[in-house]
mmCIF file of C-alpha atoms and ligand atoms in Angstrom:
data_model
loop_
_atom_site.group_PDB
_atom_site.id
_atom_site.type_symbol
_atom_site.label_atom_id
_atom_site.label_comp_id
_atom_site.label_asym_id
_atom_site.label_seq_id
_atom_site.Cartn_x
_atom_site.Cartn_y
_atom_site.Cartn_z
ATOM 1 C CA MET A 136 106.143 124.386 141.401
ATOM 2 C CA GLN A 137 108.726 122.002 140.339
ATOM 3 C CA SER A 138 110.907 120.339 142.699
ATOM 4 C CA LEU A 139 113.983 121.862 144.002
ATOM 5 C CA ALA A 140 116.164 119.319 142.178
ATOM 6 C CA LYS A 141 114.517 119.687 138.616
ATOM 7 C CA GLN A 142 115.370 123.372 139.310
ATOM 8 C CA THR A 143 119.290 123.151 139.952
ATOM 9 C CA ASN A 144 118.930 120.458 136.716
ATOM 10 C CA ARG A 145 117.832 122.918 134.642
ATOM 11 C CA ALA A 146 119.974 126.244 136.315
ATOM 12 C CA GLN A 147 123.146 123.866 135.092
ATOM 13 C CA GLN A 148 121.591 122.941 131.914
ATOM 14 C CA ALA A 149 120.837 126.756 131.338
ATOM 15 C CA ILE A 150 125.030 127.181 132.512
ATOM 16 C CA ALA A 151 126.027 124.728 129.981
ATOM 17 C CA ARG A 152 123.923 126.048 127.410
ATOM 18 C CA CYS A 153 126.132 129.555 128.026
ATOM 19 C CA LEU A 154 129.267 127.899 127.897
ATOM 20 C CA GLU A 155 128.286 125.415 124.766
ATOM 21 C CA ILE A 156 127.401 128.724 123.074
ATOM 22 C CA ALA A 157 129.981 130.876 124.015
ATOM 23 C CA ARG A 158 132.335 128.525 121.378
ATOM 24 C CA PHE A 159 130.564 129.976 118.494
ATOM 25 C CA SER A 160 133.166 132.835 118.078
ATOM 26 C CA GLU A 161 134.710 134.420 115.295
ATOM 27 C CA ASP A 162 137.883 135.158 117.127
ATOM 28 C CA ALA A 163 139.648 131.704 117.872
ATOM 29 C CA ASN A 164 140.987 132.723 121.477
ATOM 30 C CA GLY A 165 137.848 134.133 123.012
ATOM 31 C CA THR A 166 134.058 134.718 122.800
ATOM 32 C CA CYS A 167 133.272 137.581 119.762
ATOM 33 C CA ARG A 168 129.967 137.001 117.860
ATOM 34 C CA THR A 169 129.229 140.069 115.760
ATOM 35 C CA PHE A 170 125.931 140.878 114.068
ATOM 36 C CA LEU A 171 124.725 138.124 111.428
ATOM 37 C CA SER A 172 128.460 136.495 111.316
ATOM 38 C CA ALA A 173 129.110 133.174 110.565
ATOM 39 C CA PRO A 174 129.474 132.148 114.216
ATOM 40 C CA MET A 175 125.761 133.435 114.678
ATOM 41 C CA ARG A 176 124.930 131.198 112.477
ATOM 42 C CA ASP A 177 125.619 127.977 114.711
ATOM 43 C CA CYS A 178 124.328 129.826 117.458
ATOM 44 C CA HIS A 179 120.911 130.116 116.204
ATOM 45 C CA ARG A 180 121.317 126.324 114.899
ATOM 46 C CA GLU A 181 122.084 125.187 118.610
ATOM 47 C CA VAL A 182 119.095 127.008 120.183
ATOM 48 C CA THR A 183 116.774 126.038 117.749
ATOM 49 C CA ARG A 184 117.757 122.526 118.343
ATOM 50 C CA TRP A 185 117.118 123.094 121.847
ATOM 51 C CA LEU A 186 113.887 124.792 121.107
ATOM 52 C CA GLU A 187 112.186 122.929 118.055
ATOM 53 C CA PRO A 188 111.336 120.090 120.161
ATOM 54 C CA LEU A 189 109.533 121.635 122.529
ATOM 55 C CA GLY A 190 107.035 122.381 119.886
ATOM 56 C CA VAL A 191 108.353 126.389 119.114
ATOM 57 C CA ASP A 192 107.584 127.246 115.640
ATOM 58 C CA MET A 193 111.039 128.961 114.645
ATOM 59 C CA ARG A 194 112.360 131.383 112.179
ATOM 60 C CA VAL A 195 115.050 134.236 111.957
ATOM 61 C CA ASP A 196 113.595 137.629 110.767
ATOM 62 C CA ALA A 197 115.219 139.773 108.375
ATOM 63 C CA ALA A 198 116.989 141.430 110.397
ATOM 64 C CA GLY A 199 118.528 139.125 111.823
ATOM 65 C CA ASN A 200 116.688 138.174 115.642
ATOM 66 C CA LEU A 201 116.347 134.302 116.058
ATOM 67 C CA ARG A 202 112.475 134.221 117.159
ATOM 68 C CA GLY A 203 110.524 131.049 118.134
ATOM 69 C CA LEU A 204 106.945 131.151 118.903
ATOM 70 C CA TYR A 205 105.075 128.501 121.959
ATOM 71 C CA PRO A 206 101.637 128.814 121.397
ATOM 72 C CA ALA A 207 99.183 129.781 123.568
ATOM 73 C CA GLU A 208 95.923 127.766 124.489
ATOM 74 C CA HIS A 209 93.901 129.550 122.464
ATOM 75 C CA PRO A 210 95.111 130.705 118.824
ATOM 76 C CA ALA A 211 93.618 134.701 119.156
ATOM 77 C CA ALA A 212 95.593 134.850 122.446
ATOM 78 C CA PRO A 213 98.031 137.944 123.072
ATOM 79 C CA ARG A 214 101.154 137.286 123.273
ATOM 80 C CA VAL A 215 104.599 137.707 125.890
ATOM 81 C CA ILE A 216 107.564 138.318 124.351
ATOM 82 C CA ILE A 217 110.997 137.082 126.563
ATOM 83 C CA GLY A 218 114.294 137.538 124.780
ATOM 84 C CA SER A 219 117.571 139.065 125.173
ATOM 85 C CA HIS A 220 120.362 139.367 122.409
ATOM 86 C CA LEU A 221 123.326 136.280 120.996
ATOM 87 C CA ASP A 222 125.535 138.931 119.825
ATOM 88 C CA THR A 223 128.461 139.206 121.963
ATOM 89 C CA VAL A 224 131.363 142.161 122.381
ATOM 90 C CA PRO A 225 134.837 141.218 121.591
ATOM 91 C CA ASN A 226 136.698 139.187 124.385
ATOM 92 C CA ALA A 227 133.357 138.664 125.904
ATOM 93 C CA GLY A 228 132.011 136.508 128.750
ATOM 94 C CA ALA A 229 129.780 133.909 128.174
ATOM 95 C CA TYR A 230 126.541 134.980 129.836
ATOM 96 C CA ASP A 231 125.858 138.538 129.135
ATOM 97 C CA GLY A 232 122.833 138.444 126.599
ATOM 98 C CA VAL A 233 122.838 134.790 125.662
ATOM 99 C CA LEU A 234 121.765 133.898 129.574
ATOM 100 C CA GLY A 235 118.789 135.802 129.063
ATOM 101 C CA VAL A 236 117.559 133.400 125.870
ATOM 102 C CA VAL A 237 118.872 130.828 127.294
ATOM 103 C CA ILE A 238 116.624 131.330 131.197
ATOM 104 C CA ALA A 239 113.716 131.611 128.460
ATOM 105 C CA LEU A 240 114.190 128.645 126.701
ATOM 106 C CA SER A 241 114.224 126.644 130.289
ATOM 107 C CA LEU A 242 111.341 128.626 130.868
ATOM 108 C CA LEU A 243 109.259 126.797 128.362
ATOM 109 C CA GLU A 244 110.570 123.563 129.303
ATOM 110 C CA ALA A 245 109.702 124.365 132.632
ATOM 111 C CA LEU A 246 105.985 124.213 131.652
ATOM 112 C CA GLU A 247 106.657 120.562 130.166
ATOM 113 C CA GLY A 248 103.864 121.160 127.353
ATOM 114 C CA ARG A 249 101.450 123.188 129.511
ATOM 115 C CA LYS A 250 100.105 126.024 127.160
ATOM 116 C CA LEU A 251 99.299 129.228 129.063
ATOM 117 C CA PRO A 252 96.367 131.559 128.158
ATOM 118 C CA PHE A 253 99.033 133.850 126.018
ATOM 119 C CA ALA A 254 101.564 132.595 123.637
ATOM 120 C CA ILE A 255 105.358 132.704 124.298
ATOM 121 C CA GLU A 256 107.528 134.322 121.927
ATOM 122 C CA VAL A 257 111.511 133.758 122.518
ATOM 123 C CA VAL A 258 113.624 136.315 120.756
ATOM 124 C CA GLY A 259 117.433 136.391 120.465
ATOM 125 C CA PHE A 260 118.162 139.646 119.137
ATOM 126 C CA SER A 261 120.639 139.829 116.449
ATOM 127 C CA GLU A 262 122.503 142.605 117.275
ATOM 128 C CA GLU A 263 122.580 144.730 120.707
ATOM 129 C CA GLU A 264 126.104 145.807 121.595
ATOM 130 C CA GLY A 265 126.885 148.161 118.743
ATOM 131 C CA VAL A 266 130.095 146.016 117.993
ATOM 132 C CA ARG A 267 130.522 145.964 113.626
ATOM 133 C CA PHE A 268 128.305 148.845 112.719
ATOM 134 C CA GLY A 269 129.023 151.279 116.086
ATOM 135 C CA VAL A 270 125.193 151.238 116.342
ATOM 136 C CA PRO A 271 123.651 149.502 118.630
ATOM 137 C CA PHE A 272 120.296 147.533 119.190
ATOM 138 C CA ILE A 273 119.744 146.582 115.273
ATOM 139 C CA GLY A 274 118.055 143.435 116.622
ATOM 140 C CA SER A 275 115.131 145.387 118.836
ATOM 141 C CA ARG A 276 115.000 148.097 116.304
ATOM 142 C CA ALA A 277 113.394 145.823 114.166
ATOM 143 C CA LEU A 278 110.466 144.458 116.140
ATOM 144 C CA VAL A 279 109.762 148.025 116.948
ATOM 145 C CA GLY A 280 109.911 149.552 113.400
ATOM 146 C CA ARG A 281 113.107 151.518 113.969
ATOM 147 C CA ILE A 282 115.233 150.476 111.811
ATOM 148 C CA ASP A 283 115.815 153.166 108.302
ATOM 149 C CA ASP A 284 117.803 153.386 105.260
ATOM 150 C CA ALA A 285 120.601 155.488 107.154
ATOM 151 C CA LEU A 286 120.879 152.538 109.670
ATOM 152 C CA LEU A 287 121.062 150.185 106.668
ATOM 153 C CA ARG A 288 123.506 152.148 105.094
ATOM 154 C CA GLN A 289 125.699 152.028 107.779
ATOM 155 C CA GLU A 290 129.148 150.289 106.918
ATOM 156 C CA ASP A 291 131.432 147.960 109.251
ATOM 157 C CA ALA A 292 135.481 148.042 109.218
ATOM 158 C CA ASN A 293 135.237 146.309 105.605
ATOM 159 C CA GLY A 294 133.241 148.436 104.358
ATOM 160 C CA ILE A 295 130.179 146.135 104.489
ATOM 161 C CA SER A 296 127.004 147.562 104.742
ATOM 162 C CA VAL A 297 123.991 146.680 107.373
ATOM 163 C CA ARG A 298 121.821 145.572 103.868
ATOM 164 C CA ARG A 299 124.789 143.567 102.431
ATOM 165 C CA ALA A 300 125.638 141.869 105.864
ATOM 166 C CA ILE A 301 121.441 140.933 105.791
ATOM 167 C CA GLU A 302 121.457 139.520 102.176
ATOM 168 C CA ASP A 303 124.949 137.670 103.333
ATOM 169 C CA PHE A 304 123.290 136.011 105.696
ATOM 170 C CA GLY A 305 120.373 134.861 103.433
ATOM 171 C CA LEU A 306 117.963 137.528 104.161
ATOM 172 C CA ASN A 307 115.622 139.904 102.535
ATOM 173 C CA PRO A 308 116.208 144.182 104.009
ATOM 174 C CA GLN A 309 112.825 144.394 102.034
ATOM 175 C CA GLU A 310 111.334 142.255 104.789
ATOM 176 C CA ILE A 311 112.791 144.381 107.916
ATOM 177 C CA PRO A 312 108.921 145.566 108.442
ATOM 178 C CA LEU A 313 107.710 142.184 108.732
ATOM 179 C CA ALA A 314 109.987 141.843 111.721
ATOM 180 C CA ARG A 315 107.621 144.238 113.883
ATOM 181 C CA LEU A 316 105.669 143.001 116.148
ATOM 182 C CA ASP A 317 101.999 143.187 115.902
ATOM 183 C CA SER A 318 99.313 144.371 118.125
ATOM 184 C CA ASP A 319 99.148 140.619 120.233
ATOM 185 C CA ALA A 320 102.302 141.834 121.984
ATOM 186 C CA VAL A 321 101.641 142.778 125.267
ATOM 187 C CA ALA A 322 104.572 142.427 127.158
ATOM 188 C CA TYR A 323 108.218 142.347 126.849
ATOM 189 C CA LEU A 324 110.772 140.502 129.357
ATOM 190 C CA GLU A 325 114.677 140.185 129.860
ATOM 191 C CA PHE A 326 116.764 137.817 131.943
ATOM 192 C CA HIS A 327 120.385 139.634 132.506
ATOM 193 C CA ILE A 328 123.432 139.799 134.641
ATOM 194 C CA GLU A 329 123.057 143.143 136.421
ATOM 195 C CA GLN A 330 126.632 143.920 135.010
ATOM 196 C CA GLY A 331 127.667 146.146 138.246
ATOM 197 C CA PRO A 332 128.482 144.793 141.557
ATOM 198 C CA VAL A 333 125.181 146.375 143.265
ATOM 199 C CA LEU A 334 123.452 142.900 143.896
ATOM 200 C CA GLU A 335 126.280 141.333 145.241
ATOM 201 C CA GLN A 336 127.177 143.907 147.710
ATOM 202 C CA LEU A 337 123.477 143.745 148.987
ATOM 203 C CA GLY A 338 123.703 139.960 148.999
ATOM 204 C CA GLN A 339 121.125 139.182 146.741
ATOM 205 C CA PRO A 340 120.235 136.651 143.569
ATOM 206 C CA LEU A 341 117.801 139.177 141.814
ATOM 207 C CA GLY A 342 117.044 142.654 141.690
ATOM 208 C CA VAL A 343 113.840 144.298 139.232
ATOM 209 C CA VAL A 344 114.999 147.359 137.057
ATOM 210 C CA GLU A 345 112.904 149.732 137.837
ATOM 211 C CA ALA A 346 114.278 152.262 134.742
ATOM 212 C CA ILE A 347 117.006 152.235 132.510
ATOM 213 C CA ALA A 348 119.010 155.432 133.298
ATOM 214 C CA GLY A 349 119.413 158.428 131.108
ATOM 215 C CA GLN A 350 122.575 159.107 129.506
ATOM 216 C CA SER A 351 124.111 162.372 128.846
ATOM 217 C CA ARG A 352 127.699 162.377 126.930
ATOM 218 C CA LEU A 353 129.785 165.355 125.962
ATOM 219 C CA GLU A 354 133.262 166.378 124.734
ATOM 220 C CA PHE A 355 134.968 169.327 126.575
ATOM 221 C CA THR A 356 138.021 170.708 125.259
ATOM 222 C CA PHE A 357 140.095 173.435 127.588
ATOM 223 C CA LEU A 358 142.967 175.848 125.871
ATOM 224 C CA GLY A 359 145.427 177.085 127.180
ATOM 225 C CA ARG A 360 149.510 178.248 125.914
ATOM 226 C CA ALA A 361 152.227 175.828 125.332
ATOM 227 C CA ASN A 362 155.592 176.864 127.096
ATOM 228 C CA HIS A 363 158.578 175.523 128.190
ATOM 229 C CA ALA A 364 158.630 173.843 131.142
ATOM 230 C CA GLY A 365 161.728 174.835 132.494
ATOM 231 C CA THR A 366 161.485 178.293 131.584
ATOM 232 C CA ALA A 367 157.579 179.511 132.183
ATOM 233 C CA PRO A 368 156.395 180.406 136.070
ATOM 234 C CA MET A 369 153.862 178.471 137.827
ATOM 235 C CA HIS A 370 152.237 181.754 138.173
ATOM 236 C CA LEU A 371 152.561 182.955 134.346
ATOM 237 C CA ARG A 372 151.845 179.574 133.399
ATOM 238 C CA HIS A 373 148.431 178.964 131.187
ATOM 239 C CA ASP A 374 147.922 174.698 131.710
ATOM 240 C CA ALA A 375 145.677 172.893 129.792
ATOM 241 C CA PHE A 376 145.968 169.993 131.369
ATOM 242 C CA ALA A 377 146.091 170.894 134.762
ATOM 243 C CA GLY A 378 142.583 172.810 134.394
ATOM 244 C CA ALA A 379 140.800 169.683 133.132
ATOM 245 C CA ALA A 380 142.532 167.776 136.177
ATOM 246 C CA GLU A 381 141.212 170.161 138.796
ATOM 247 C CA TRP A 382 137.347 169.894 136.951
ATOM 248 C CA ILE A 383 137.757 165.944 136.914
ATOM 249 C CA SER A 384 137.961 165.944 140.132
ATOM 250 C CA ALA A 385 135.307 168.455 140.195
ATOM 251 C CA VAL A 386 132.893 165.965 138.223
ATOM 252 C CA GLU A 387 133.755 162.914 140.650
ATOM 253 C CA ARG A 388 132.974 164.771 144.173
ATOM 254 C CA THR A 389 129.644 166.678 142.658
ATOM 255 C CA ALA A 390 128.440 163.750 141.223
ATOM 256 C CA GLN A 391 129.197 161.930 144.829
ATOM 257 C CA THR A 392 126.859 164.057 146.408
ATOM 258 C CA ILE A 393 123.485 163.558 144.130
ATOM 259 C CA ALA A 394 122.429 159.994 145.019
ATOM 260 C CA GLY A 395 121.763 158.083 141.959
ATOM 261 C CA SER A 396 124.161 159.846 139.721
ATOM 262 C CA VAL A 397 127.488 158.906 138.236
ATOM 263 C CA ALA A 398 129.548 160.593 135.994
ATOM 264 C CA THR A 399 133.226 159.503 134.336
ATOM 265 C CA VAL A 400 135.635 161.198 132.169
ATOM 266 C CA GLY A 401 136.521 157.857 130.419
ATOM 267 C CA LYS A 402 139.050 159.481 127.886
ATOM 268 C CA ILE A 403 141.438 162.107 127.956
ATOM 269 C CA HIS A 404 143.937 163.458 125.278
ATOM 270 C CA VAL A 405 146.552 165.856 126.072
ATOM 271 C CA LYS A 406 148.548 168.106 123.132
ATOM 272 C CA PRO A 407 151.230 168.723 122.530
ATOM 273 C CA GLY A 408 151.537 165.558 124.884
ATOM 274 C CA ALA A 409 155.714 166.009 125.378
ATOM 275 C CA THR A 410 157.761 166.065 128.860
ATOM 276 C CA ASN A 411 158.900 169.312 128.855
ATOM 277 C CA VAL A 412 155.842 171.094 127.477
ATOM 278 C CA ILE A 413 153.167 173.076 129.317
ATOM 279 C CA PRO A 414 149.770 171.127 127.636
ATOM 280 C CA SER A 415 148.282 173.563 125.499
ATOM 281 C CA GLU A 416 144.939 171.627 124.598
ATOM 282 C CA ALA A 417 142.908 169.018 126.842
ATOM 283 C CA HIS A 418 140.384 167.193 124.920
ATOM 284 C CA LEU A 419 138.217 165.023 127.652
ATOM 285 C CA THR A 420 134.729 163.667 127.581
ATOM 286 C CA LEU A 421 132.371 163.152 129.932
ATOM 287 C CA ASP A 422 129.383 160.500 130.787
ATOM 288 C CA VAL A 423 126.832 161.694 132.772
ATOM 289 C CA ARG A 424 123.590 158.858 134.370
ATOM 290 C CA HIS A 425 120.917 159.180 135.680
ATOM 291 C CA ASP A 426 117.369 157.527 135.864
ATOM 292 C CA GLU A 427 115.491 161.168 136.175
ATOM 293 C CA ASP A 428 116.185 163.142 133.207
ATOM 294 C CA ASP A 429 115.993 166.770 135.077
ATOM 295 C CA ILE A 430 118.580 165.397 137.384
ATOM 296 C CA ARG A 431 120.827 164.243 135.172
ATOM 297 C CA LEU A 432 120.476 167.539 133.203
ATOM 298 C CA ALA A 433 120.850 169.672 136.167
ATOM 299 C CA LEU A 434 123.617 168.004 136.615
ATOM 300 C CA VAL A 435 125.416 168.212 133.455
ATOM 301 C CA SER A 436 124.996 171.867 133.270
ATOM 302 C CA SER A 437 126.236 172.191 137.500
ATOM 303 C CA LEU A 438 129.511 170.802 135.175
ATOM 304 C CA ILE A 439 129.306 172.726 131.893
ATOM 305 C CA ARG A 440 129.301 175.695 134.948
ATOM 306 C CA ARG A 441 132.266 174.335 137.230
ATOM 307 C CA ALA A 442 134.779 174.171 133.529
ATOM 308 C CA GLU A 443 133.653 177.779 132.422
ATOM 309 C CA GLU A 444 134.635 178.650 136.253
ATOM 310 C CA ILE A 445 138.008 176.524 136.177
ATOM 311 C CA SER A 446 138.890 178.283 133.085
ATOM 312 C CA ALA A 447 138.346 181.649 133.293
ATOM 313 C CA ARG A 448 140.045 181.711 136.762
ATOM 314 C CA ARG A 449 142.934 180.032 134.789
ATOM 315 C CA GLY A 450 142.547 182.230 131.712
ATOM 316 C CA LEU A 451 142.140 178.864 129.509
ATOM 317 C CA ALA A 452 139.159 178.978 126.837
ATOM 318 C CA LEU A 453 136.526 176.313 127.260
ATOM 319 C CA ARG A 454 134.724 174.515 124.222
ATOM 320 C CA HIS A 455 132.058 171.897 124.739
ATOM 321 C CA ARG A 456 129.549 169.592 123.090
ATOM 322 C CA PRO A 457 126.565 167.096 122.900
ATOM 323 C CA LEU A 458 127.591 163.909 121.872
ATOM 324 C CA LEU A 459 124.437 162.333 123.333
ATOM 325 C CA ASP A 460 121.397 162.620 125.337
ATOM 326 C CA GLN A 461 119.348 159.725 125.943
ATOM 327 C CA LYS A 462 116.381 159.734 127.730
ATOM 328 C CA ALA A 463 115.657 157.560 130.566
ATOM 329 C CA VAL A 464 113.445 154.758 130.287
ATOM 330 C CA PRO A 465 110.962 153.481 133.137
ATOM 331 C CA MET A 466 110.192 149.886 133.060
ATOM 332 C CA ASN A 467 106.582 148.941 133.167
ATOM 333 C CA ASP A 468 104.572 149.633 136.586
ATOM 334 C CA PHE A 469 102.462 146.687 136.701
ATOM 335 C CA LEU A 470 105.261 144.542 135.346
ATOM 336 C CA VAL A 471 107.797 145.478 137.827
ATOM 337 C CA ARG A 472 105.301 144.720 140.288
ATOM 338 C CA GLU A 473 104.267 141.895 139.291
ATOM 339 C CA ILE A 474 107.992 140.773 139.053
ATOM 340 C CA GLU A 475 108.721 142.434 142.713
ATOM 341 C CA HIS A 476 105.915 139.438 144.351
ATOM 342 C CA ALA A 477 107.497 136.686 141.628
ATOM 343 C CA ILE A 478 110.715 137.641 143.710
ATOM 344 C CA LYS A 479 109.215 137.305 146.868
ATOM 345 C CA LYS A 480 107.907 133.618 146.091
ATOM 346 C CA THR A 481 111.510 132.162 145.328
ATOM 347 C CA ASP A 482 111.851 133.468 149.138
ATOM 348 C CA CYS A 483 114.312 136.049 148.056
ATOM 349 C CA PRO A 484 114.373 139.935 148.728
ATOM 350 C CA VAL A 485 113.015 142.258 146.297
ATOM 351 C CA HIS A 486 115.113 144.816 145.587
ATOM 352 C CA ARG A 487 114.674 147.985 142.710
ATOM 353 C CA ILE A 488 117.578 148.900 140.925
ATOM 354 C CA VAL A 489 118.434 151.165 137.785
ATOM 355 C CA SER A 490 120.214 150.047 134.955
ATOM 356 C CA GLY A 491 123.167 152.092 134.538
ATOM 357 C CA ALA A 492 123.666 150.075 130.789
ATOM 358 C CA GLY A 493 121.485 150.092 127.601
ATOM 359 C CA HIS A 494 119.436 146.916 126.530
ATOM 360 C CA ASP A 495 117.064 145.548 124.593
ATOM 361 C CA ALA A 496 114.355 146.428 126.877
ATOM 362 C CA MET A 497 115.060 150.166 126.719
ATOM 363 C CA ILE A 498 113.979 150.013 123.055
ATOM 364 C CA MET A 499 110.846 147.829 122.949
ATOM 365 C CA ALA A 500 109.606 149.661 126.171
ATOM 366 C CA GLY A 501 109.253 152.214 123.480
ATOM 367 C CA LYS A 502 106.530 150.312 122.111
ATOM 368 C CA ILE A 503 105.192 147.383 124.670
ATOM 369 C CA PRO A 504 105.208 147.671 128.571
ATOM 370 C CA ALA A 505 108.576 146.242 129.258
ATOM 371 C CA ALA A 506 110.559 144.581 132.316
ATOM 372 C CA MET A 507 113.760 143.108 133.239
ATOM 373 C CA ILE A 508 115.501 140.847 136.152
ATOM 374 C CA PHE A 509 119.064 141.662 137.094
ATOM 375 C CA LEU A 510 120.563 138.759 137.954
ATOM 376 C CA ARG A 511 123.936 139.018 140.206
ATOM 377 C CA ASN A 512 126.860 138.838 138.875
ATOM 378 C CA PRO A 513 129.663 137.772 140.765
ATOM 379 C CA GLY A 514 132.295 140.769 140.716
ATOM 380 C CA GLY A 515 130.662 142.778 139.148
ATOM 381 C CA ILE A 516 132.440 141.604 135.456
ATOM 382 C CA SER A 517 131.238 141.427 132.274
ATOM 383 C CA HIS A 518 132.288 142.038 129.185
ATOM 384 C CA ASP A 519 135.040 139.952 129.993
ATOM 385 C CA PRO A 520 135.648 136.340 129.748
ATOM 386 C CA ALA A 521 136.040 136.383 133.739
ATOM 387 C CA GLU A 522 132.142 137.292 133.641
ATOM 388 C CA SER A 523 130.360 134.537 135.849
ATOM 389 C CA VAL A 524 127.094 133.541 137.056
ATOM 390 C CA ALA A 525 125.808 131.396 140.324
ATOM 391 C CA VAL A 526 123.546 128.555 139.825
ATOM 392 C CA GLU A 527 121.560 129.306 142.274
ATOM 393 C CA ASP A 528 121.244 132.491 141.072
ATOM 394 C CA VAL A 529 120.063 130.464 137.912
ATOM 395 C CA GLU A 530 117.906 128.546 139.839
ATOM 396 C CA LYS A 531 115.956 131.224 141.128
ATOM 397 C CA ALA A 532 115.802 133.506 138.148
ATOM 398 C CA ILE A 533 114.167 130.232 136.752
ATOM 399 C CA GLU A 534 111.395 130.127 139.734
ATOM 400 C CA CYS A 535 111.250 133.428 139.611
ATOM 401 C CA GLY A 536 110.164 133.389 135.728
ATOM 402 C CA LEU A 537 107.887 130.712 136.285
ATOM 403 C CA HIS A 538 106.017 132.419 139.113
ATOM 404 C CA LEU A 539 105.624 135.282 137.494
ATOM 405 C CA LEU A 540 104.499 133.206 133.932
ATOM 406 C CA GLU A 541 101.705 132.086 136.430
ATOM 407 C CA ARG A 542 100.956 135.734 138.067
ATOM 408 C CA LEU A 543 100.183 136.833 134.344
ATOM 409 C CA ALA A 544 98.373 133.891 133.399
ATOM 410 C CA ALA A 545 95.987 134.667 136.080
ATOM 411 C CA SER A 546 95.674 138.049 135.779
ATOM 412 C CA SER A 547 92.893 139.350 134.094
ATOM 413 C CA GLU A 548 93.947 142.712 134.186
ATOM 414 C CA PHE A 549 96.825 141.316 132.521
ATOM 415 C CA LEU A 550 95.031 139.336 130.004
ATOM 416 C CA LYS A 551 92.431 142.222 128.826
ATOM 417 C CA ARG A 552 95.196 144.297 127.775
ATOM 418 C CA LYS A 553 95.687 145.799 124.816
ATOM 419 C CA SER A 554 99.470 146.498 123.360
ATOM 420 C CA LEU A 555 100.473 149.694 121.207
ATOM 421 C CA ALA A 556 102.645 147.588 118.701
HETATM 422 ZN ZN1 ZN B 217 123.893 142.644 127.188
#
């Protein structure tokens, strides 16, 4: 293992690189870099400039993913993908996504030219956040062969389709099938900031993701009767908003009693929306997440029953419809255990964590064994310019990554794996 001073240097450099990439933005007042926007080209140029001197063979695939292949000891060796996304939300921080790509680069630098029994492909995904087209994961979908015509026809706010955006960037949408992973791809690893407060609260720099939570999203409408706020006595009202409010409290209380679950009513719209009128309609959204699908679905059912009960008692009508039902994605057991060993070797405590947010690893896991390492995220703040990461934690992440590569390189169980890609 390399000297501590060297690791610190690498960590500082990784952070400096994230800050440098954050300058490539569509927005002069903050960081915003969406799918195949002009600043994405600058971002590609910069990352390429860092990777190429390491003997990495660079290309941009037809879905706009930046891909760099660091060869193995032998040409017929398997390939490990290490990556994250290069796009951002509007008014973003400097580390969400980019840090994972930059850490992959740091790992290659730390190898100092040494080749492993597997090739390492660094991938900077073109699109994860779903900002430009309202559809997330365009980049990773291309690697697992999940881009269809409907997706290519999606349009952004200016009426430009995904297909057109790809052409405008100088790429050929016909070649998207060539972006797919081959059967030599045996693992996907992603370093990412936690985007939450758990590791910070535990006082731990790193966490290994054991699963990405499943999600249910629903829309609810409570229907009552509008009436005069001054003349209708309390016992004769059918207040849709009051019914919704009672239910929102029940949502919070119920989720608090089920370990590992989170439930959120994030949006409400009340009609007619006047100070002196009893609300006749309340439209709400519900977002429920858990890493066990059975528990998530049971929770959703119980919240629907609760809404029905409240509506019936208050003389309201209720409508609800599902918007999203996304299964939980477990990370690969073998890789999770290997990461745990690697974290232990950095003298950090090991903590398994469920990711409440979606990540490229979730898409990649549909095709090849995938795993993620979370870095502590000060204040749990992300998707905001205040997003940050500590040098010491990046140092631990790089150290963990190197231990992990060493372990995989020494594992006959791993090297004889064939992926299903
Ligand atoms: Zn991200």
